[in-house]
Coordinates of N, CA, C and O in Angstrom, one line a residue:
L730 N -113.1 -236.3 -77.5 CA -113.3 -235.8 -78.8 C -112.3 -236.5 -79.8 O -112.6 -237.0 -80.8
E731 N -111.0 -236.5 -79.4 CA -110.0 -237.0 -80.2 C -110.2 -238.5 -80.4 O -109.9 -239.1 -81.5
S732 N -110.6 -239.2 -79.4 CA -110.8 -240.7 -79.5 C -111.9 -241.0 -80.5 O -111.8 -241.9 -81.3
A733 N -113.0 -240.2 -80.4 CA -114.1 -240.4 -81.4 C -113.6 -240.2 -82.8 O -113.9 -241.0 -83.7
I734 N -112.9 -239.1 -83.0 CA -112.4 -238.7 -84.3 C -111.5 -239.8 -84.8 O -111.6 -240.3 -86.0
S735 N -110.6 -240.2 -84.0 CA -109.6 -241.3 -84.4 C -110.3 -242.6 -84.7 O -110.0 -243.2 -85.8
A736 N -111.3 -243.0 -83.9 CA -112.0 -244.3 -84.2 C -112.7 -244.2 -85.5 O -112.7 -245.1 -86.3
M737 N -113.4 -243.0 -85.7 CA -114.1 -242.9 -87.0 C -113.2 -242.9 -88.2 O -113.6 -243.5 -89.2
R738 N -112.0 -242.4 -88.1 CA -111.1 -242.4 -89.2 C -110.6 -243.8 -89.4 O -110.4 -244.2 -90.6
E739 N -110.3 -244.5 -88.4 CA -109.6 -245.8 -88.5 C -110.6 -246.9 -88.9 O -110.2 -248.0 -89.4
Q740 N -111.9 -246.8 -88.5 CA -112.9 -247.8 -88.7 C -114.1 -247.4 -89.6 O -115.2 -247.6 -89.3
E741 N -113.7 -246.8 -90.7 CA -114.7 -246.2 -91.6 C -115.8 -247.2 -92.0 O -117.0 -246.8 -92.2
R742 N -115.5 -248.4 -92.2 CA -116.4 -249.4 -92.7 C -117.2 -250.1 -91.6 O -118.2 -250.9 -91.9
D743 N -116.9 -249.9 -90.4 CA -117.6 -250.5 -89.2 C -118.7 -249.6 -88.8 O -118.5 -248.6 -88.1
A744 N -120.0 -250.0 -89.1 CA -121.1 -249.2 -88.8 C -121.3 -248.9 -87.3 O -121.7 -247.8 -86.9
A745 N -121.0 -249.9 -86.5 CA -121.1 -249.7 -85.0 C -120.2 -248.7 -84.5 O -120.5 -247.9 -83.7
V746 N -118.9 -248.7 -85.0 CA -118.0 -247.7 -84.6 C -118.4 -246.3 -85.1 O -118.3 -245.3 -84.3
Q747 N -118.9 -246.2 -86.3 CA -119.3 -245.0 -86.8 C -120.5 -244.4 -86.0 O -120.5 -243.2 -85.7
E748 N -121.4 -245.3 -85.7 CA -122.6 -244.9 -84.9 C -122.1 -244.3 -83.5 O -122.6 -243.3 -83.1
W749 N -121.2 -245.1 -82.9 CA -120.6 -244.7 -81.6 C -120.0 -243.3 -81.8 O -120.1 -242.4 -80.9
G750 N -119.2 -243.1 -82.8 CA -118.5 -241.9 -83.0 C -119.5 -240.7 -83.2 O -119.3 -239.6 -82.7
C751 N -120.5 -240.9 -84.0 CA -121.6 -239.9 -84.2 C -122.2 -239.5 -82.9 O -122.4 -238.4 -82.6
T752 N -122.5 -240.6 -82.1 CA -123.2 -240.3 -80.8 C -122.2 -239.6 -79.9 O -122.6 -238.6 -79.2
A753 N -121.0 -239.9 -79.9 CA -120.0 -239.2 -79.0 C -119.8 -237.8 -79.5 O -119.8 -236.9 -78.6
L754 N -119.7 -237.5 -80.8 CA -119.6 -236.1 -81.2 C -120.9 -235.3 -80.9 O -120.7 -234.2 -80.5
S755 N -122.0 -236.0 -81.0 CA -123.2 -235.3 -80.6 C -123.2 -234.9 -79.1 O -123.6 -233.7 -78.8
A756 N -122.8 -235.8 -78.3 CA -122.8 -235.5 -76.8 C -121.7 -234.4 -76.5 O -121.9 -233.5 -75.7
I757 N -120.5 -234.6 -77.1 CA -119.4 -233.7 -76.8 C -119.7 -232.3 -77.2 O -119.3 -231.3 -76.6
C758 N -120.5 -232.1 -78.3 CA -120.7 -230.8 -78.9 C -122.1 -230.3 -78.5 O -122.6 -229.4 -79.2
S759 N -122.7 -230.8 -77.5 CA -124.1 -230.4 -77.2 C -124.3 -229.2 -76.3 O -125.3 -228.6 -76.3
D760 N -123.2 -228.8 -75.6 CA -123.4 -227.6 -74.7 C -123.3 -226.3 -75.5 O -122.6 -226.2 -76.5
S761 N -124.0 -225.3 -74.9 CA -124.0 -224.0 -75.6 C -123.3 -222.9 -74.8 O -123.5 -221.7 -75.0
D762 N -122.4 -223.3 -73.9 CA -121.6 -222.4 -73.1 C -120.3 -222.1 -73.8 O -120.0 -222.7 -74.9
Q763 N -119.4 -221.3 -73.3 CA -118.2 -221.0 -73.9 C -117.3 -222.3 -74.2 O -116.8 -222.4 -75.3
A764 N -117.3 -223.2 -73.2 CA -116.5 -224.4 -73.4 C -117.1 -225.3 -74.5 O -116.4 -225.9 -75.3
G765 N -118.5 -225.3 -74.5 CA -119.1 -226.1 -75.6 C -118.8 -225.5 -76.9 O -118.6 -226.3 -77.9
F766 N -118.9 -224.2 -77.1 CA -118.5 -223.7 -78.4 C -117.1 -223.9 -78.8 O -116.8 -224.2 -80.0
A767 N -116.2 -224.0 -77.8 CA -114.8 -224.3 -78.1 C -114.7 -225.8 -78.6 O -113.9 -226.1 -79.5
R768 N -115.5 -226.7 -77.9 CA -115.4 -228.1 -78.4 C -116.0 -228.2 -79.8 O -115.5 -229.0 -80.6
K769 N -117.1 -227.5 -80.1 CA -117.6 -227.5 -81.5 C -116.5 -227.1 -82.5 O -116.4 -227.8 -83.5
Q770 N -115.8 -226.1 -82.2 CA -114.8 -225.6 -83.1 C -113.6 -226.7 -83.2 O -113.1 -226.9 -84.3
R771 N -113.3 -227.2 -82.0 CA -112.2 -228.3 -82.1 C -112.7 -229.5 -82.9 O -111.9 -230.1 -83.7
A772 N -114.0 -229.8 -82.9 CA -114.5 -230.9 -83.7 C -114.4 -230.6 -85.2 O -113.9 -231.4 -86.0
V773 N -114.7 -229.4 -85.5 CA -114.6 -228.9 -86.9 C -113.2 -229.0 -87.4 O -112.8 -229.5 -88.4
D774 N -112.3 -228.4 -86.5 CA -110.9 -228.4 -86.9 C -110.3 -229.8 -87.0 O -109.3 -230.0 -87.8
A775 N -110.9 -230.8 -86.3 CA -110.4 -232.1 -86.4 C -111.0 -232.9 -87.6 O -110.6 -234.1 -87.8
G776 N -111.9 -232.3 -88.3 CA -112.5 -232.9 -89.5 C -113.8 -233.6 -89.3 O -114.2 -234.5 -90.0
A777 N -114.5 -233.2 -88.3 CA -115.8 -233.9 -87.9 C -116.8 -233.8 -89.1 O -117.5 -234.9 -89.3
F778 N -116.9 -232.8 -89.8 CA -117.9 -232.7 -90.9 C -117.6 -233.7 -92.0 O -118.5 -234.4 -92.4
S779 N -116.4 -233.9 -92.3 CA -116.0 -234.9 -93.3 C -116.3 -236.3 -92.8 O -116.8 -237.1 -93.6
L780 N -115.9 -236.5 -91.6 CA -116.2 -237.9 -91.0 C -117.7 -238.2 -90.9 O -118.1 -239.3 -91.2
L781 N -118.5 -237.2 -90.5 CA -119.9 -237.4 -90.4 C -120.5 -237.7 -91.8 O -121.3 -238.5 -92.0
A782 N -120.0 -236.9 -92.8 CA -120.5 -237.1 -94.2 C -120.1 -238.5 -94.6 O -120.9 -239.2 -95.3
T783 N -118.9 -238.9 -94.4 CA -118.5 -240.2 -94.8 C -119.3 -241.3 -94.1 O -119.7 -242.3 -94.8
A784 N -119.5 -241.2 -92.8 CA -120.3 -242.2 -92.1 C -121.7 -242.3 -92.7 O -122.3 -243.4 -92.9
M785 N -122.4 -241.1 -93.0 CA -123.7 -241.1 -93.6 C -123.7 -241.7 -94.9 O -124.6 -242.5 -95.3
H786 N -122.7 -241.4 -95.7 CA -122.6 -241.9 -97.1 C -122.3 -243.4 -97.1 O -122.9 -244.2 -97.9
T787 N -121.4 -243.9 -96.2 CA -121.0 -245.3 -96.2 C -122.1 -246.2 -95.6 O -122.1 -247.4 -96.0
H788 N -122.9 -245.7 -94.7 CA -123.9 -246.5 -94.0 C -125.3 -246.0 -94.2 O -125.9 -245.6 -93.2
P789 N -125.8 -245.8 -95.4 CA -127.1 -245.2 -95.6 C -128.3 -245.9 -95.0 O -129.3 -245.3 -94.8
S790 N -128.1 -247.2 -94.8 CA -129.3 -248.0 -94.3 C -129.4 -248.1 -92.8 O -130.3 -248.6 -92.2
S791 N -128.4 -247.5 -92.1 CA -128.4 -247.5 -90.6 C -129.1 -246.3 -90.1 O -128.6 -245.2 -90.0
S792 N -130.4 -246.6 -89.7 CA -131.2 -245.5 -89.2 C -130.6 -244.8 -88.0 O -130.7 -243.6 -87.9
E793 N -130.1 -245.6 -87.1 CA -129.6 -245.0 -85.8 C -128.3 -244.1 -86.1 O -128.2 -243.1 -85.6
L794 N -127.5 -244.6 -87.0 CA -126.3 -243.9 -87.4 C -126.7 -242.6 -88.1 O -126.2 -241.5 -87.8
Q795 N -127.7 -242.6 -89.0 CA -128.2 -241.4 -89.7 C -128.7 -240.4 -88.7 O -128.4 -239.2 -88.7
W796 N -129.5 -240.9 -87.7 CA -130.0 -240.1 -86.7 C -128.9 -239.4 -85.8 O -129.0 -238.2 -85.6
Q797 N -128.0 -240.2 -85.4 CA -126.9 -239.7 -84.5 C -126.1 -238.7 -85.3 O -125.6 -237.6 -84.7
A798 N -125.8 -238.9 -86.6 CA -125.0 -238.0 -87.4 C -125.8 -236.7 -87.5 O -125.2 -235.6 -87.5
F799 N -127.1 -236.8 -87.8 CA -127.9 -235.6 -87.9 C -127.9 -234.8 -86.7 O -127.7 -233.5 -86.7
I800 N -128.0 -235.4 -85.5 CA -128.0 -234.7 -84.2 C -126.6 -234.1 -84.0 O -126.5 -232.9 -83.6
A801 N -125.5 -234.8 -84.3 CA -124.2 -234.3 -84.2 C -124.0 -233.0 -85.0 O -123.4 -232.0 -84.6
L802 N -124.4 -233.1 -86.3 CA -124.3 -232.0 -87.2 C -125.1 -230.8 -86.6 O -124.5 -229.6 -86.6
G803 N -126.3 -231.0 -86.1 CA -127.0 -229.9 -85.5 C -126.3 -229.3 -84.3 O -126.3 -228.1 -84.2
N804 N -125.8 -230.1 -83.5 CA -125.1 -229.6 -82.3 C -123.9 -228.9 -82.6 O -123.6 -227.8 -82.0
I805 N -123.1 -229.3 -83.6 CA -121.9 -228.6 -84.0 C -122.2 -227.3 -84.6 O -121.5 -226.3 -84.4
C806 N -123.3 -227.2 -85.4 CA -123.6 -226.0 -86.2 C -124.4 -225.0 -85.3 O -124.6 -223.9 -85.8
E807 N -124.9 -225.4 -84.2 CA -125.7 -224.6 -83.4 C -125.1 -223.2 -83.1 O -123.9 -223.0 -82.9
G808 N -126.0 -222.2 -83.1 CA -125.5 -220.8 -82.8 C -125.9 -219.8 -83.9 O -126.2 -220.3 -85.0
G809 N -125.7 -218.6 -83.6 CA -126.0 -217.5 -84.6 C -124.9 -216.5 -84.8 O -125.0 -215.6 -85.5
D810 N -123.8 -216.8 -84.1 CA -122.7 -215.9 -84.2 C -121.9 -216.2 -85.5 O -122.2 -217.1 -86.2
S811 N -120.9 -215.4 -85.8 CA -120.1 -215.6 -87.0 C -119.4 -216.9 -87.1 O -119.3 -217.5 -88.1
A812 N -119.0 -217.4 -85.9 CA -118.3 -218.7 -85.9 C -119.2 -219.8 -86.3 O -118.9 -220.7 -87.0
S813 N -120.4 -219.8 -85.7 CA -121.4 -220.8 -86.0 C -121.9 -220.7 -87.5 O -122.1 -221.8 -88.1
I814 N -122.0 -219.5 -88.0 CA -122.4 -219.4 -89.4 C -121.3 -220.0 -90.3 O -121.6 -220.7 -91.3
R815 N -120.0 -219.8 -89.9 CA -118.9 -220.4 -90.7 C -119.0 -221.9 -90.5 O -118.7 -222.6 -91.5
R816 N -119.3 -222.4 -89.4 CA -119.4 -223.9 -89.2 C -120.5 -224.4 -90.1 O -120.3 -225.5 -90.7
K817 N -121.6 -223.7 -90.2 CA -122.7 -224.2 -91.1 C -122.2 -224.2 -92.6 O -122.5 -225.1 -93.3
E818 N -121.4 -223.2 -93.0 CA -120.9 -223.1 -94.3 C -119.9 -224.3 -94.6 O -120.0 -225.0 -95.6
L819 N -119.1 -224.6 -93.6 CA -118.2 -225.7 -93.7 C -118.9 -227.1 -93.8 O -118.5 -228.0 -94.5
A820 N -120.0 -227.2 -93.0 CA -120.8 -228.4 -93.1 C -121.4 -228.6 -94.5 O -121.3 -229.7 -95.1
A821 N -121.9 -227.5 -95.1 CA -122.4 -227.6 -96.4 C -121.3 -227.9 -97.4 O -121.5 -228.8 -98.3
D822 N -120.1 -227.3 -97.2 CA -119.0 -227.6 -98.1 C -118.6 -229.1 -98.0 O -118.1 -229.6 -99.0
A823 N -118.8 -229.7 -96.9 CA -118.4 -231.1 -96.7 C -119.4 -232.0 -97.4 O -119.2 -233.3 -97.4
G824 N -120.5 -231.5 -97.9 CA -121.5 -232.3 -98.6 C -122.6 -232.9 -97.8 O -123.2 -233.9 -98.2
V825 N -122.8 -232.4 -96.6 CA -123.8 -233.1 -95.7 C -125.3 -232.8 -96.1 O -126.1 -233.6 -95.8
L826 N -125.5 -231.7 -96.8 CA -126.9 -231.4 -97.1 C -127.7 -232.5 -97.9 O -128.8 -232.9 -97.5
P827 N -127.1 -233.0 -99.0 CA -127.8 -234.1 -99.7 C -127.9 -235.3 -98.9 O -128.8 -236.1 -99.0
L828 N -126.9 -235.6 -98.0 CA -127.0 -236.8 -97.2 C -128.1 -236.6 -96.1 O -128.8 -237.6 -95.9
I829 N -128.3 -235.4 -95.6 CA -129.4 -235.2 -94.7 C -130.7 -235.4 -95.4 O -131.6 -236.0 -94.9
A830 N -130.8 -234.8 -96.6 CA -132.0 -235.0 -97.4 C -132.3 -236.5 -97.7 O -133.5 -236.9 -97.6
N831 N -131.3 -237.2 -98.0 CA -131.5 -238.6 -98.3 C -132.0 -239.4 -97.0 O -132.9 -240.2 -97.1
A832 N -131.3 -239.0 -95.9 CA -131.7 -239.7 -94.6 C -133.2 -239.3 -94.3 O -133.9 -240.2 -93.8
I833 N -133.6 -238.1 -94.5 CA -135.0 -237.7 -94.2 C -135.9 -238.5 -95.0 O -137.0 -238.9 -94.6
C834 N -135.6 -238.7 -96.3 CA -136.5 -239.4 -97.2 C -136.6 -240.9 -96.9 O -137.6 -241.6 -97.2
H835 N -135.5 -241.5 -96.3 CA -135.5 -243.0 -96.1 C -135.6 -243.4 -94.7 O -135.7 -244.7 -94.5
H836 N -135.6 -242.6 -93.7 CA -135.7 -243.0 -92.3 C -136.8 -242.2 -91.6 O -136.7 -241.0 -91.5
T837 N -137.7 -242.9 -91.0 CA -138.9 -242.2 -90.4 C -138.5 -241.4 -89.2 O -139.2 -240.5 -88.8
R838 N -137.4 -241.7 -88.5 CA -137.0 -241.0 -87.3 C -136.6 -239.6 -87.6 O -136.6 -238.7 -86.7
L839 N -136.1 -239.3 -88.8 CA -135.6 -238.0 -89.1 C -136.7 -237.1 -89.6 O -137.6 -237.1 -90.2

């Protein structure tokens, strides 16, 4: 998790690194068990929403990056408990909703 976050921070303009980071976050945050929910929260605490929003904003023409960011956001926000509701609010606060809408309008995979 920390390696993906660090790489995304350090290589903001590199679409390949950003795509890799989005894919890594998606995989790391995909589980729905107690450990998975802990990783989701660690990702949020490390700034994942801001990094995903920046990646989507900086590389709007990269379909695969947009897809992987979309999946990562969904995986991190998954759940119906109070912590997941808070994660959803934080994702919205990071500005991901218009970025998701833009990706849906411009990429057939979404």
